[in-house]
CSV table of C-alpha atoms in Angstrom, one decimal:
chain,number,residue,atom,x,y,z
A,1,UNK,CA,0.0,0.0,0.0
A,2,UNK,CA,0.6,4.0,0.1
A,3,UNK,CA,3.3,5.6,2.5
A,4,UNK,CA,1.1,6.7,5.9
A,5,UNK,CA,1.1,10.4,7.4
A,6,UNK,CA,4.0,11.2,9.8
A,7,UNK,CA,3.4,10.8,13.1
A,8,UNK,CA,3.3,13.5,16.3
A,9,UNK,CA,6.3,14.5,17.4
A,10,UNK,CA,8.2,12.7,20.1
A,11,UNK,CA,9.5,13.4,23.3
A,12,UNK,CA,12.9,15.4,24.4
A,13,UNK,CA,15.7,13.1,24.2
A,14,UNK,CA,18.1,13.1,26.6
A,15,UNK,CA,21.4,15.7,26.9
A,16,UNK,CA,24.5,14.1,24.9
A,17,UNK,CA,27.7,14.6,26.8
A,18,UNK,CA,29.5,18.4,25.9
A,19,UNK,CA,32.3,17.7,23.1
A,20,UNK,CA,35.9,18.6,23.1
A,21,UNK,CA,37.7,22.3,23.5
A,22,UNK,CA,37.6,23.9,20.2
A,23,UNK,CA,40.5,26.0,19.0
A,24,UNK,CA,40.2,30.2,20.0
A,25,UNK,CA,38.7,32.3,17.4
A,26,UNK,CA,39.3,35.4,15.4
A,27,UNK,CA,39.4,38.8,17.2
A,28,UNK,CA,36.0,40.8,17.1
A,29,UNK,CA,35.7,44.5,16.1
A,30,UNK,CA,36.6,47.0,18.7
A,31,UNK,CA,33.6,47.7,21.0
A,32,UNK,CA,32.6,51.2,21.7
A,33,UNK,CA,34.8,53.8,23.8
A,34,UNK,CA,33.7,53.9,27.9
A,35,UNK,CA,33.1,56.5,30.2
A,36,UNK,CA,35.4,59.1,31.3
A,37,UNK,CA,37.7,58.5,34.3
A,38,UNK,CA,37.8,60.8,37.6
A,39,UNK,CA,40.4,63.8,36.9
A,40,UNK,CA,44.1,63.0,38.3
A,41,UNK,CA,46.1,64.8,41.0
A,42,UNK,CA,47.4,68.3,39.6
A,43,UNK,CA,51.1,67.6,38.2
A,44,UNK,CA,54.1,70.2,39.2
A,45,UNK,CA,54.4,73.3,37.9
A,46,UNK,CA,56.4,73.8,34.7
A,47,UNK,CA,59.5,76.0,34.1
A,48,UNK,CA,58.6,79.3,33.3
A,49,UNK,CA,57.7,80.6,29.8
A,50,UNK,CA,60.0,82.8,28.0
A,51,UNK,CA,59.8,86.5,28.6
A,52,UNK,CA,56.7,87.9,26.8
A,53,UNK,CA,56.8,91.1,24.1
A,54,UNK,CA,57.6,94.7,25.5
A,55,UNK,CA,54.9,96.8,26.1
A,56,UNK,CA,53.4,100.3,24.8
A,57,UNK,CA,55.3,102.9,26.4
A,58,UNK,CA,53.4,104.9,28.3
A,59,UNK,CA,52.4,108.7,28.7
A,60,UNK,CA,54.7,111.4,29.4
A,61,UNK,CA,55.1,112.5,33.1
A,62,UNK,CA,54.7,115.6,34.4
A,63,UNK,CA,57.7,118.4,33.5
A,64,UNK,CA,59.9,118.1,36.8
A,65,UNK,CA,62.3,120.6,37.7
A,66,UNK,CA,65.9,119.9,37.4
A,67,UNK,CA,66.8,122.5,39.6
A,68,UNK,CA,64.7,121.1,42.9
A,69,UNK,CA,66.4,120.1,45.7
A,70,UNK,CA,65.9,117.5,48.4
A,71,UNK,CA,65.0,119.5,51.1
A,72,UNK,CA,64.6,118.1,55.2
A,73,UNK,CA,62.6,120.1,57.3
A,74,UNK,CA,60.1,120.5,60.6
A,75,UNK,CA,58.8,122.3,63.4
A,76,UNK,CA,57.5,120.9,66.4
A,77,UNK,CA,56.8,121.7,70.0
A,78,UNK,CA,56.5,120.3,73.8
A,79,UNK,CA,52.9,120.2,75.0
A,80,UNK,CA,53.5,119.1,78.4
A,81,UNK,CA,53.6,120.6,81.7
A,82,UNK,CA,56.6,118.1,82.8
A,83,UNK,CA,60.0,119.5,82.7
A,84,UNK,CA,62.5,116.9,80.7
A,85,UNK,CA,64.3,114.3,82.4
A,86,UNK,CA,68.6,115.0,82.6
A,87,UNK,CA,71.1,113.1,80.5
A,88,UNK,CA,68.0,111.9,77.6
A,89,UNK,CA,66.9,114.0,74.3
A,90,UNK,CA,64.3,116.6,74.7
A,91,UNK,CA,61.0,115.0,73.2
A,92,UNK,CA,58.9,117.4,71.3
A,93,UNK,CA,55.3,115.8,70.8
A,94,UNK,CA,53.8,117.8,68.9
A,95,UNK,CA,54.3,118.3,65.5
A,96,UNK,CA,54.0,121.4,63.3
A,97,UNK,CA,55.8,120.0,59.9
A,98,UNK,CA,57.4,117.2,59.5
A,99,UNK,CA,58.8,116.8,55.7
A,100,UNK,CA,60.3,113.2,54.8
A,101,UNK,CA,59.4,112.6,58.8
A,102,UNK,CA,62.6,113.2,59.6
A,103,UNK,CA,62.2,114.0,63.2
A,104,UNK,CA,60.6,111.0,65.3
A,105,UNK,CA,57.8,112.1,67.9
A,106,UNK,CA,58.6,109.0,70.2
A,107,UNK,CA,62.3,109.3,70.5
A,108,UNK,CA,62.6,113.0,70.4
A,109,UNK,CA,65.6,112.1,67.2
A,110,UNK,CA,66.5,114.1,64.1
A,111,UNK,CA,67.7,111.0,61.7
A,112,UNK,CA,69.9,113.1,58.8
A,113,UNK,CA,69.1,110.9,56.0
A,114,UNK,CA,70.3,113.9,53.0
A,115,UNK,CA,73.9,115.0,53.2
A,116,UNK,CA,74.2,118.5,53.6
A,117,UNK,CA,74.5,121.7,56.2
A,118,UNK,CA,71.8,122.0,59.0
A,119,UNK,CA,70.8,124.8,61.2
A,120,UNK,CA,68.9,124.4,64.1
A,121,UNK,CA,66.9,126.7,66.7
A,122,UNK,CA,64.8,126.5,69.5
A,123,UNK,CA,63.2,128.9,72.1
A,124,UNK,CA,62.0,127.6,75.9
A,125,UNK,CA,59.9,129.6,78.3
């Protein structure tokens, strides 16, 4: 007679045992890049740069006088009713003018800091 229909299909068999190691395979294509990493410690400074351009000279001064001199100067009084100890400079505390601060209120001393001739008076009552 004729061939019959095929049958229903069977059941699961059974799991064969796994085969042997095969050999390693080609490499893939590269995957895509990650994500950024923390930021590093700060590294040590680097030698200095080289000297930059000179700048735009800048705008006359005022006319000075050639002939000007240097010039020391002041005026001060006592404003105390105590009388000066012996044997220590005379402090004056009060000052009148006192150009380059040449005389020191504290110390009752005249510092010459400009060579030159000086003239000196005082009055007491």
């Amino acid at each position: 007679g004729a061939p019959g229909l095929p049958g229903m299909p069977g059941v699961p068999g059974k799991d064969g045992r796994d085969g042997l190691k095969g050999a390693k395979g080609e490499p893939g294509e590269p995957g895509s890049p990650g994500l950024p990493g923390k930021t590093g410690p700060i590294g040590p400074l680097g030698a200095p740069g080289d000297p930059g351009m000179m700048g735009v000279a800048g705008e006359p001064g005022m006319p000075g006088s050639y002939k000007q001199k240097h010039q020391s100067a002041f005026s001060v009084m006592r404003q105390t009713s105590e009388h000066p100890l012996k044997n220590v400079p005379v402090v004056f505390n009060h000052v009148i003018t006192n150009i380059n601060h040449d005389y020191n209120t504290t110390t009752g001393k005249f510092t010459c800091k400009l060579p030159g001739l000086y003239y000196f008076v005082f009055h007491t009552s």
